[in-house]
Amino acid sequence: MSTSPVAAPAFAKGLVGVIAAQTALSSVDGANGVLTYRGFNIHDLAGQASYEEVVYLLFHGALPTAAQLGAFQQELTAQRALPQPILDHITAAPASATPMDVLRTAVSMLAYYEPEVEDISLEATLRKALKLVAQFPTVVAAIHRHNAGHAVLAPNGALGHAANFLYMLHGQAQSDLSNRAMDLYLVLLADHSLNASTFTARVASSTNADLHAAITAAIGALKGNLHGGAAEATMNTLLEIGDLGRVDAFVDNAFATKRKIMGIGHRIYKSGDPRARHLLEWARRMEQAQANGAQYVDMALGVEAAVLRHKELYPNVDFFSAPMLYYLGIPTALDTCVFAISRVAGWSAHVIEQYKDATLIRPGADYIGPKHQTFVPLVDRG
Ligand code: COA
């Protein structure tokens, strides 16, 4: 009896259109611009649920009751401090090191001081994930304080996750408006299906590598400007344009020279990113609270309109994040680290899902190199 040969799956450049995992964490409907976390529309969560509630939702599958949230917040608050060697690493980093490199190395080093590092059971991974969520803002604030020549501050246990981060960054508690803007940002970026860094985390954990290994890998993938690095790149673009009157010429020139405009376009959302409008609204609120008359939101809107005259491309999550983070006083070079502060929740939840799935992720490749080469020993190669 003859069996017909199984056709090799078609090569999909950039894995476009490939469904590589099943997840119950978040869904992205690109055609309709809908993002949900465990079935909750992002528009309902934005402004109504805190980041801590969203982390609980991702980790435990349901929104917390008030009592559950209180206990969860207490646990998070208790885990914010860093081992001294991590602080020493941060303050010993050369001034030339990028904040993302320092964050990635600090997170990798945290594994040394994690007693449960090798335990990939659900319970241990949840405990470690909670600790990482709590520690990320402390690491990022310490990186900034050191780079700015200020003393590194201890976390403030009286403040929530977002407010404490801004406190540790700036050395004093920030306004309610700023704290709410920071919290909203963290909620909006907490998870996003199988984006590049999350996929990286899942690939690493599919080998049974521990949480710290997977999160360190994810930070590496987030760094590039086609992914998390786009907010920093967007703000640098707005600063480079510098004036509302120069927007159209800048965009026309970018298209003429095939220069990509950062913060614009998306692999999945082809008719707009649902997170962008919340970030626009809050960037505008933050801008109005400034006394210096800066116009980066108007410039961003000008870029959006000018891009649309060339191509149907829309702002993604990083586009209006850029001016919003800028108005929160966050240095542009820190933007990708701030993205990581939020996304560590999604990465961790995906790692837990991947452990449950218990399947090695190992795709094939279409070999296009030379075939049937004749080996010549080194001595005969001339
Ligand atoms: N500026 C100018 N042109 C852009 C563009 C941008 N930001 N994003 C996409 N395009 C163009 C592409 O060059 C391509 O043009 P072509 O058809 O003439 O080749 C077309 O629009 C389709 O885009 P494509 O490259 O197929 O989209 P993708 O799904 O592969 O890439 C991104 C998605 C996000 C990588 C891409 O839009 C991009 O580089 N954006 C800027 C970086 C960014 O903001 N990243 C954060 C994402 S959340």
CSV table of C-alpha atoms and ligand atoms in Angstrom, one decimal:
chain,number,residue,atom,x,y,z
A,1,MET,CA,0.0,0.0,0.0
A,2,SER,CA,1.5,3.4,-1.0
A,3,THR,CA,1.2,6.4,1.2
A,4,SER,CA,1.1,9.8,-0.5
A,5,PRO,CA,3.9,12.2,0.6
A,6,VAL,CA,2.9,14.9,3.2
A,7,ALA,CA,3.3,18.3,1.6
A,8,ALA,CA,5.7,20.6,3.4
A,9,PRO,CA,4.0,23.6,4.9
A,10,ALA,CA,4.5,26.8,2.9
A,11,PHE,CA,7.2,29.1,4.0
A,12,ALA,CA,5.6,32.2,5.8
A,13,LYS,CA,8.1,35.1,5.8
A,14,GLY,CA,8.0,36.8,9.2
A,15,LEU,CA,5.5,34.1,10.3
A,16,VAL,CA,2.8,36.3,8.8
A,17,GLY,CA,-0.6,34.5,9.1
A,18,VAL,CA,0.9,31.6,11.1
A,19,ILE,CA,-1.1,30.7,14.3
A,20,ALA,CA,1.8,29.5,16.5
A,21,ALA,CA,0.1,29.2,20.0
A,22,GLN,CA,-3.3,28.9,21.7
A,23,THR,CA,-3.9,31.5,24.4
A,24,ALA,CA,-6.6,32.4,26.8
A,25,LEU,CA,-4.8,35.6,27.8
A,26,SER,CA,-5.5,38.2,25.2
A,27,SER,CA,-7.0,38.4,21.7
A,28,VAL,CA,-6.2,40.8,19.0
A,29,ASP,CA,-8.8,41.3,16.2
A,30,GLY,CA,-6.8,43.2,13.6
A,31,ALA,CA,-9.5,43.7,11.1
A,32,ASN,CA,-11.9,45.3,13.6
A,33,GLY,CA,-9.3,46.9,15.9
A,34,VAL,CA,-10.4,45.0,19.0
A,35,LEU,CA,-8.1,44.0,21.9
A,36,THR,CA,-9.4,41.9,24.9
A,37,TYR,CA,-7.7,40.6,28.0
A,38,ARG,CA,-9.4,37.4,29.0
A,39,GLY,CA,-12.5,38.5,27.2
A,40,PHE,CA,-12.6,42.0,28.7
A,41,ASN,CA,-12.5,44.7,26.0
A,42,ILE,CA,-9.5,47.0,26.5
A,43,HIS,CA,-11.9,50.0,26.3
A,44,ASP,CA,-13.7,48.8,29.4
A,45,LEU,CA,-10.4,48.1,31.3
A,46,ALA,CA,-8.8,51.4,30.4
A,47,GLY,CA,-9.5,54.0,33.0
A,48,GLN,CA,-11.6,51.6,35.1
A,49,ALA,CA,-9.3,48.9,36.2
A,50,SER,CA,-5.8,49.5,37.8
A,51,TYR,CA,-2.7,47.8,36.5
A,52,GLU,CA,-2.7,45.6,39.6
A,53,GLU,CA,-6.2,44.4,38.8
A,54,VAL,CA,-5.1,43.6,35.2
A,55,VAL,CA,-2.0,41.7,36.5
A,56,TYR,CA,-4.3,39.7,38.8
A,57,LEU,CA,-6.7,39.1,35.8
A,58,LEU,CA,-3.8,37.8,33.7
A,59,PHE,CA,-2.3,35.6,36.4
A,60,HIS,CA,-5.5,34.2,38.0
A,61,GLY,CA,-8.0,34.3,35.1
A,62,ALA,CA,-10.6,36.6,36.8
A,63,LEU,CA,-10.8,40.1,38.1
A,64,PRO,CA,-10.1,40.3,41.8
A,65,THR,CA,-12.6,41.1,44.5
A,66,ALA,CA,-11.6,44.1,46.7
A,67,ALA,CA,-10.2,41.7,49.3
A,68,GLN,CA,-8.2,39.7,46.7
A,69,LEU,CA,-6.9,42.9,45.2
A,70,GLY,CA,-5.9,44.2,48.7
A,71,ALA,CA,-3.9,41.0,49.4
A,72,PHE,CA,-2.4,41.0,45.9
A,73,GLN,CA,-1.3,44.7,46.3
A,74,GLN,CA,0.3,43.9,49.7
A,75,GLU,CA,2.3,41.0,48.2
A,76,LEU,CA,3.5,43.2,45.3
A,77,THR,CA,4.5,46.0,47.6
A,78,ALA,CA,6.4,43.6,49.8
A,79,GLN,CA,8.5,42.3,46.8
A,80,ARG,CA,9.6,45.7,45.4
A,81,ALA,CA,13.1,45.9,46.9
A,82,LEU,CA,16.1,44.6,45.1
A,83,PRO,CA,19.1,42.5,46.4
A,84,GLN,CA,22.1,44.9,47.0
A,85,PRO,CA,24.2,43.2,44.2
A,86,ILE,CA,21.6,44.2,41.6
A,87,LEU,CA,21.7,47.8,42.8
A,88,ASP,CA,25.5,47.6,42.7
A,89,HIS,CA,25.4,46.3,39.1
A,90,ILE,CA,23.1,49.2,38.1
A,91,THR,CA,25.3,51.8,39.7
A,92,ALA,CA,28.4,50.3,38.2
A,93,ALA,CA,27.1,50.2,34.6
A,94,PRO,CA,29.1,52.5,32.3
A,95,ALA,CA,27.4,55.7,31.3
A,96,SER,CA,27.4,54.4,27.7
A,97,ALA,CA,25.2,51.4,28.5
A,98,THR,CA,21.6,51.7,27.2
A,99,PRO,CA,18.9,51.4,29.9
A,100,MET,CA,17.6,48.3,28.1
A,101,ASP,CA,20.9,46.6,28.3
A,102,VAL,CA,21.2,47.4,32.1
A,103,LEU,CA,17.6,46.2,32.6
A,104,ARG,CA,18.1,43.0,30.7
A,105,THR,CA,21.3,42.2,32.6
A,106,ALA,CA,19.7,43.1,36.0
A,107,VAL,CA,16.8,40.8,35.3
A,108,SER,CA,19.2,38.0,34.3
A,109,MET,CA,21.2,38.6,37.5
A,110,LEU,CA,18.0,38.5,39.6
A,111,ALA,CA,18.0,34.8,38.9
A,112,TYR,CA,21.1,34.4,41.1
A,113,TYR,CA,19.2,35.6,44.1
A,114,GLU,CA,15.9,33.7,43.4
A,115,PRO,CA,15.8,30.6,45.6
A,116,GLU,CA,13.1,29.1,43.4
A,117,VAL,CA,14.8,29.9,40.1
A,118,GLU,CA,14.8,26.3,38.8
A,119,ASP,CA,11.3,25.5,39.9
A,120,ILE,CA,9.0,25.8,37.0
A,121,SER,CA,5.8,24.5,38.8
A,122,LEU,CA,2.8,26.7,38.4
A,123,GLU,CA,2.9,27.8,42.0
A,124,ALA,CA,6.6,28.8,42.0
A,125,THR,CA,6.3,30.5,38.6
A,126,LEU,CA,3.4,32.6,39.9
A,127,ARG,CA,5.4,33.6,42.9
A,128,LYS,CA,8.4,34.5,40.8
A,129,ALA,CA,6.2,36.4,38.3
A,130,LEU,CA,4.7,38.5,41.0
A,131,LYS,CA,8.1,39.3,42.3
A,132,LEU,CA,9.4,40.3,38.8
A,133,VAL,CA,6.3,42.6,38.3
A,134,ALA,CA,7.1,44.2,41.6
A,135,GLN,CA,10.9,44.5,40.9
A,136,PHE,CA,10.8,45.9,37.4
A,137,PRO,CA,9.9,49.5,38.3
A,138,THR,CA,12.6,49.5,41.0
A,139,VAL,CA,15.2,48.4,38.5
A,140,VAL,CA,14.1,50.9,35.9
A,141,ALA,CA,13.9,53.8,38.4
A,142,ALA,CA,17.3,52.9,39.8
A,143,ILE,CA,18.8,53.0,36.2
A,144,HIS,CA,17.4,56.4,35.7
A,145,ARG,CA,18.4,57.8,39.1
A,146,HIS,CA,22.0,56.6,38.6
A,147,ASN,CA,22.2,58.0,35.0
A,148,ALA,CA,20.9,61.3,36.2
A,149,GLY,CA,23.4,61.5,39.0
A,150,HIS,CA,20.8,61.2,41.8
A,151,ALA,CA,20.6,58.8,44.7
A,152,VAL,CA,18.7,55.7,44.1
A,153,LEU,CA,15.5,55.7,46.2
A,154,ALA,CA,13.8,52.9,48.1
A,155,PRO,CA,10.2,52.0,47.1
A,156,ASN,CA,7.4,53.8,48.9
A,157,GLY,CA,5.1,51.2,50.4
A,158,ALA,CA,2.3,53.8,50.7
A,159,LEU,CA,2.0,54.2,47.0
A,160,GLY,CA,0.4,52.0,44.3
A,161,HIS,CA,2.4,50.4,41.5
A,162,ALA,CA,2.3,53.3,39.0
A,163,ALA,CA,2.5,56.1,41.6
A,164,ASN,CA,5.5,54.4,43.3
A,165,PHE,CA,7.3,54.1,40.0
A,166,LEU,CA,7.0,57.8,39.3
A,167,TYR,CA,7.9,58.6,42.9
A,168,MET,CA,11.1,56.5,42.6
A,169,LEU,CA,11.9,58.0,39.3
A,170,HIS,CA,11.4,61.7,40.2
A,171,GLY,CA,12.2,61.7,43.9
A,172,GLN,CA,8.8,63.0,44.9
A,173,ALA,CA,5.2,61.8,44.6
A,174,GLN,CA,3.6,63.0,41.4
A,175,SER,CA,0.1,64.5,40.7
A,176,ASP,CA,-3.0,62.4,40.6
A,177,LEU,CA,-3.2,63.1,36.9
A,178,SER,CA,0.3,61.8,36.3
A,179,ASN,CA,-0.3,58.7,38.4
A,180,ARG,CA,-3.5,57.9,36.5
A,181,ALA,CA,-1.8,58.4,33.2
A,182,MET,CA,1.0,56.1,34.2
A,183,ASP,CA,-1.4,53.5,35.4
A,184,LEU,CA,-3.5,53.7,32.2
A,185,TYR,CA,-0.3,53.2,30.2
A,186,LEU,CA,0.6,50.1,32.2
A,187,VAL,CA,-2.9,48.7,31.7
A,188,LEU,CA,-2.9,49.2,28.0
A,189,LEU,CA,0.5,47.5,27.4
A,190,ALA,CA,0.2,44.6,29.8
A,191,ASP,CA,-0.4,41.9,27.1
A,192,HIS,CA,-0.8,41.7,23.4
A,193,SER,CA,-1.1,38.2,22.1
A,194,LEU,CA,1.9,36.7,20.3
A,195,ASN,CA,3.9,39.8,19.7
A,196,ALA,CA,7.7,39.3,19.1
A,197,SER,CA,8.8,39.6,22.7
A,198,THR,CA,6.0,37.4,24.0
A,199,PHE,CA,6.7,34.8,21.3
A,200,THR,CA,10.4,34.9,22.4
A,201,ALA,CA,9.3,34.3,26.0
A,202,ARG,CA,7.2,31.4,24.9
A,203,VAL,CA,9.9,29.9,22.8
A,204,ALA,CA,12.4,30.1,25.7
A,205,SER,CA,10.0,28.6,28.2
A,206,SER,CA,8.9,25.9,25.8
A,207,THR,CA,12.4,24.3,26.4
A,208,ASN,CA,11.5,24.3,30.2
A,209,ALA,CA,13.9,27.2,30.7
A,210,ASP,CA,13.0,29.1,33.9
A,211,LEU,CA,11.0,32.3,34.1
A,212,HIS,CA,14.0,34.6,34.5
A,213,ALA,CA,15.6,33.1,31.4
A,214,ALA,CA,12.4,33.6,29.4
A,215,ILE,CA,11.9,37.1,30.6
A,216,THR,CA,15.5,38.0,29.9
A,217,ALA,CA,15.1,36.7,26.3
A,218,ALA,CA,11.8,38.7,26.0
A,219,ILE,CA,13.6,41.9,27.0
A,220,GLY,CA,16.1,41.3,24.3
A,221,ALA,CA,13.3,41.0,21.7
A,222,LEU,CA,11.5,44.1,23.0
A,223,LYS,CA,14.5,46.3,22.5
A,224,GLY,CA,14.4,46.8,18.7
A,225,ASN,CA,12.6,49.8,17.1
A,226,LEU,CA,10.2,47.6,15.2
A,227,HIS,CA,8.8,46.5,18.5
A,228,GLY,CA,9.1,48.2,22.0
A,229,GLY,CA,11.8,50.6,20.9
A,230,ALA,CA,9.3,52.4,18.7
A,231,ALA,CA,8.1,54.9,21.4
A,232,GLU,CA,11.6,56.1,22.0
A,233,ALA,CA,12.1,56.3,18.2
A,234,THR,CA,8.8,58.2,17.8
A,235,MET,CA,9.7,60.8,20.4
A,236,ASN,CA,13.1,61.3,18.8
A,237,THR,CA,11.2,61.8,15.5
A,238,LEU,CA,8.9,64.4,17.1
A,239,LEU,CA,11.9,66.2,18.6
A,240,GLU,CA,13.7,66.0,15.3
A,241,ILE,CA,10.7,67.6,13.5
A,242,GLY,CA,10.7,70.2,16.3
A,243,ASP,CA,8.0,72.4,14.9
A,244,LEU,CA,4.4,72.0,13.8
A,245,GLY,CA,5.1,73.8,10.6
A,246,ARG,CA,7.7,71.3,9.6
A,247,VAL,CA,5.5,68.2,9.9
A,248,ASP,CA,4.2,67.8,6.3
A,249,ALA,CA,7.7,68.4,4.8
A,250,PHE,CA,9.2,65.8,7.1
A,251,VAL,CA,6.6,63.1,6.3
A,252,ASP,CA,6.8,63.8,2.6
A,253,ASN,CA,10.5,63.5,2.7
A,254,ALA,CA,10.3,60.3,4.7
A,255,PHE,CA,8.1,58.7,2.1
A,256,ALA,CA,10.2,60.0,-0.7
A,257,THR,CA,13.4,58.5,0.9
A,258,LYS,CA,11.6,55.3,2.1
A,259,ARG,CA,12.4,56.2,5.7
A,260,LYS,CA,9.9,54.5,8.1
A,261,ILE,CA,8.0,56.7,10.4
A,262,MET,CA,8.2,55.2,13.9
A,263,GLY,CA,5.0,54.5,15.8
A,264,ILE,CA,3.1,54.1,12.6
A,265,GLY,CA,1.8,50.8,11.1
A,266,HIS,CA,1.1,47.4,12.7
A,267,ARG,CA,1.5,43.8,11.7
A,268,ILE,CA,-2.0,42.9,12.9
A,269,TYR,CA,-4.0,46.1,13.2
A,270,LYS,CA,-4.5,47.3,9.6
A,271,SER,CA,-7.3,49.8,10.5
A,272,GLY,CA,-6.0,51.3,13.7
A,273,ASP,CA,-4.8,50.2,17.1
A,274,PRO,CA,-7.5,50.4,19.8
A,275,ARG,CA,-5.0,51.5,22.5
A,276,ALA,CA,-3.9,54.6,20.5
A,277,ARG,CA,-7.0,56.7,21.2
A,278,HIS,CA,-6.7,56.3,25.0
A,279,LEU,CA,-3.0,57.3,24.8
A,280,LEU,CA,-3.9,60.3,22.6
A,281,GLU,CA,-6.5,61.4,25.1
A,282,TRP,CA,-4.1,61.1,28.1
A,283,ALA,CA,-1.1,62.6,26.2
A,284,ARG,CA,-3.4,65.6,25.5
A,285,ARG,CA,-4.4,65.8,29.1
A,286,MET,CA,-0.8,65.7,30.2
A,287,GLU,CA,0.2,68.3,27.6
A,288,GLN,CA,-2.5,70.7,28.8
A,289,ALA,CA,-1.1,70.4,32.3
A,290,GLN,CA,2.3,71.7,31.1
A,291,ALA,CA,3.1,75.3,31.4
A,292,ASN,CA,5.7,75.4,28.6
A,293,GLY,CA,3.3,75.4,25.6
A,294,ALA,CA,4.9,72.3,24.0
A,295,GLN,CA,2.9,70.9,21.1
A,296,TYR,CA,4.0,67.3,20.6
A,297,VAL,CA,0.5,66.0,20.5
A,298,ASP,CA,-0.5,68.4,17.7
A,299,MET,CA,2.7,67.4,15.9
A,300,ALA,CA,1.9,63.7,16.3
A,301,LEU,CA,-1.7,64.3,15.0
A,302,GLY,CA,-0.1,66.2,12.1
A,303,VAL,CA,2.2,63.3,11.3
A,304,GLU,CA,-0.8,60.9,11.5
A,305,ALA,CA,-2.7,63.0,9.0
A,306,ALA,CA,0.3,63.5,6.7
A,307,VAL,CA,1.1,59.7,6.7
A,308,LEU,CA,-2.5,59.0,5.7
A,309,ARG,CA,-2.2,61.2,2.6
A,310,HIS,CA,0.6,58.8,1.5
A,311,LYS,CA,-0.6,55.4,2.7
A,312,GLU,CA,-3.3,53.8,4.8
A,313,LEU,CA,-1.2,53.4,7.9
A,314,TYR,CA,-2.3,54.2,11.4
A,315,PRO,CA,-0.7,55.1,14.7
A,316,ASN,CA,0.2,52.1,16.9
A,317,VAL,CA,0.4,51.9,20.7
A,318,ASP,CA,3.9,53.5,20.7
A,319,PHE,CA,2.9,56.6,18.8
A,320,PHE,CA,0.9,58.6,21.4
A,321,SER,CA,2.8,56.8,24.2
A,322,ALA,CA,5.8,58.8,23.2
A,323,PRO,CA,4.4,62.3,24.0
A,324,MET,CA,2.5,61.0,27.0
A,325,LEU,CA,5.6,59.5,28.6
A,326,TYR,CA,7.5,62.6,27.7
A,327,TYR,CA,5.0,64.7,29.6
A,328,LEU,CA,5.3,62.3,32.5
A,329,GLY,CA,8.9,63.5,32.7
A,330,ILE,CA,10.2,60.1,31.6
A,331,PRO,CA,13.5,60.4,29.6
A,332,THR,CA,13.0,59.2,26.1
A,333,ALA,CA,15.9,56.7,26.4
A,334,LEU,CA,13.9,55.0,29.2
A,335,ASP,CA,10.7,54.5,27.1
A,336,THR,CA,11.4,50.9,26.2
A,337,CYS,CA,12.2,50.0,29.8
A,338,VAL,CA,8.8,51.5,30.8
A,339,PHE,CA,7.1,49.3,28.2
A,340,ALA,CA,8.8,46.3,29.8
A,341,ILE,CA,7.5,47.3,33.3
A,342,SER,CA,4.1,46.7,31.9
A,343,ARG,CA,4.6,43.8,29.6
A,344,VAL,CA,6.5,41.7,32.2
A,345,ALA,CA,3.0,40.7,33.4
A,346,GLY,CA,1.9,39.4,29.9
A,347,TRP,CA,5.2,37.7,29.3
A,348,SER,CA,5.0,35.9,32.7
A,349,ALA,CA,1.4,34.8,32.1
A,350,HIS,CA,2.4,33.4,28.6
A,351,VAL,CA,5.3,31.5,30.2
A,352,ILE,CA,2.8,29.9,32.6
A,353,GLU,CA,0.5,29.0,29.7
A,354,GLN,CA,3.5,27.6,27.7
A,355,TYR,CA,4.5,25.4,30.7
A,356,LYS,CA,1.0,24.0,30.7
A,357,ASP,CA,1.1,23.4,27.0
A,358,ALA,CA,4.3,21.5,27.5
A,359,THR,CA,5.3,21.5,23.8
A,360,LEU,CA,8.7,22.5,22.5
A,361,ILE,CA,8.4,25.3,19.9
A,362,ARG,CA,10.6,24.4,17.1
A,363,PRO,CA,9.6,25.4,13.6
A,364,GLY,CA,11.3,24.2,10.4
A,365,ALA,CA,13.2,26.3,7.9
A,366,ASP,CA,13.3,26.3,4.2
A,367,TYR,CA,17.0,25.5,3.3
A,368,ILE,CA,18.1,27.7,0.5
A,369,GLY,CA,21.9,27.2,0.7
A,370,PRO,CA,24.2,25.1,-1.6
A,371,LYS,CA,23.7,21.4,-1.7
A,372,HIS,CA,25.9,18.3,-2.3
A,373,GLN,CA,29.2,20.1,-1.7
A,374,THR,CA,32.4,18.1,-1.9
A,375,PHE,CA,34.4,18.4,1.3
A,376,VAL,CA,38.1,19.4,0.8
A,377,PRO,CA,40.4,18.8,3.8
A,378,LEU,CA,42.1,22.0,5.2
A,379,VAL,CA,45.5,21.0,3.9
A,380,ASP,CA,44.2,20.8,0.3
A,381,ARG,CA,42.3,24.1,0.3
A,382,GLY,CA,45.2,26.2,-1.0
B,1,COA,N1,6.4,54.2,7.8
B,1,COA,C1,6.4,54.1,6.5
B,1,COA,N2,6.0,53.1,5.8
B,1,COA,C2,5.5,52.0,6.4
B,1,COA,C3,5.5,52.0,7.8
B,1,COA,C4,6.0,53.1,8.5
B,1,COA,N3,6.0,53.1,9.9
B,1,COA,N4,5.0,50.8,8.2
B,1,COA,C5,4.8,50.1,7.1
B,1,COA,N5,5.1,50.8,6.0
B,1,COA,C6,4.9,50.4,4.7
B,1,COA,C7,5.9,49.3,4.3
B,1,COA,O1,7.1,49.8,3.9
B,1,COA,C8,5.1,48.6,3.3
B,1,COA,O2,5.3,49.3,2.1
B,1,COA,P1,5.4,48.5,0.7
B,1,COA,O3,4.1,47.9,0.5
B,1,COA,O4,5.7,49.6,-0.3
B,1,COA,O5,6.5,47.6,0.8
B,1,COA,C9,3.7,48.7,3.7
B,1,COA,O6,3.6,49.9,4.5
B,1,COA,C10,3.1,47.6,4.5
B,1,COA,O7,3.9,47.4,5.6
B,1,COA,P2,4.5,46.0,6.1
B,1,COA,O8,6.0,46.3,6.2
B,1,COA,O9,4.1,44.9,5.3
B,1,COA,O10,4.0,45.8,7.5
B,1,COA,P3,4.5,44.8,8.5
B,1,COA,O11,3.3,44.1,9.1
B,1,COA,O12,5.6,43.9,8.0
B,1,COA,O13,5.3,45.7,9.6
B,1,COA,C11,5.7,47.1,11.4
B,1,COA,C12,4.7,46.2,10.7
B,1,COA,C13,5.1,47.5,12.7
B,1,COA,C14,7.0,46.4,11.6
B,1,COA,C15,5.9,48.4,10.5
B,1,COA,O14,4.6,49.0,10.3
B,1,COA,C16,6.9,49.3,11.1
B,1,COA,O15,8.1,49.2,10.8
B,1,COA,N6,6.4,50.4,11.8
B,1,COA,C17,7.3,51.3,12.5
B,1,COA,C18,7.9,50.7,13.7
B,1,COA,C19,6.9,50.6,14.8
B,1,COA,O16,6.1,51.6,15.1
B,1,COA,N7,6.8,49.5,15.5
B,1,COA,C20,5.9,49.3,16.7
B,1,COA,C21,4.9,48.3,16.3
B,1,COA,S1,3.7,48.2,17.6
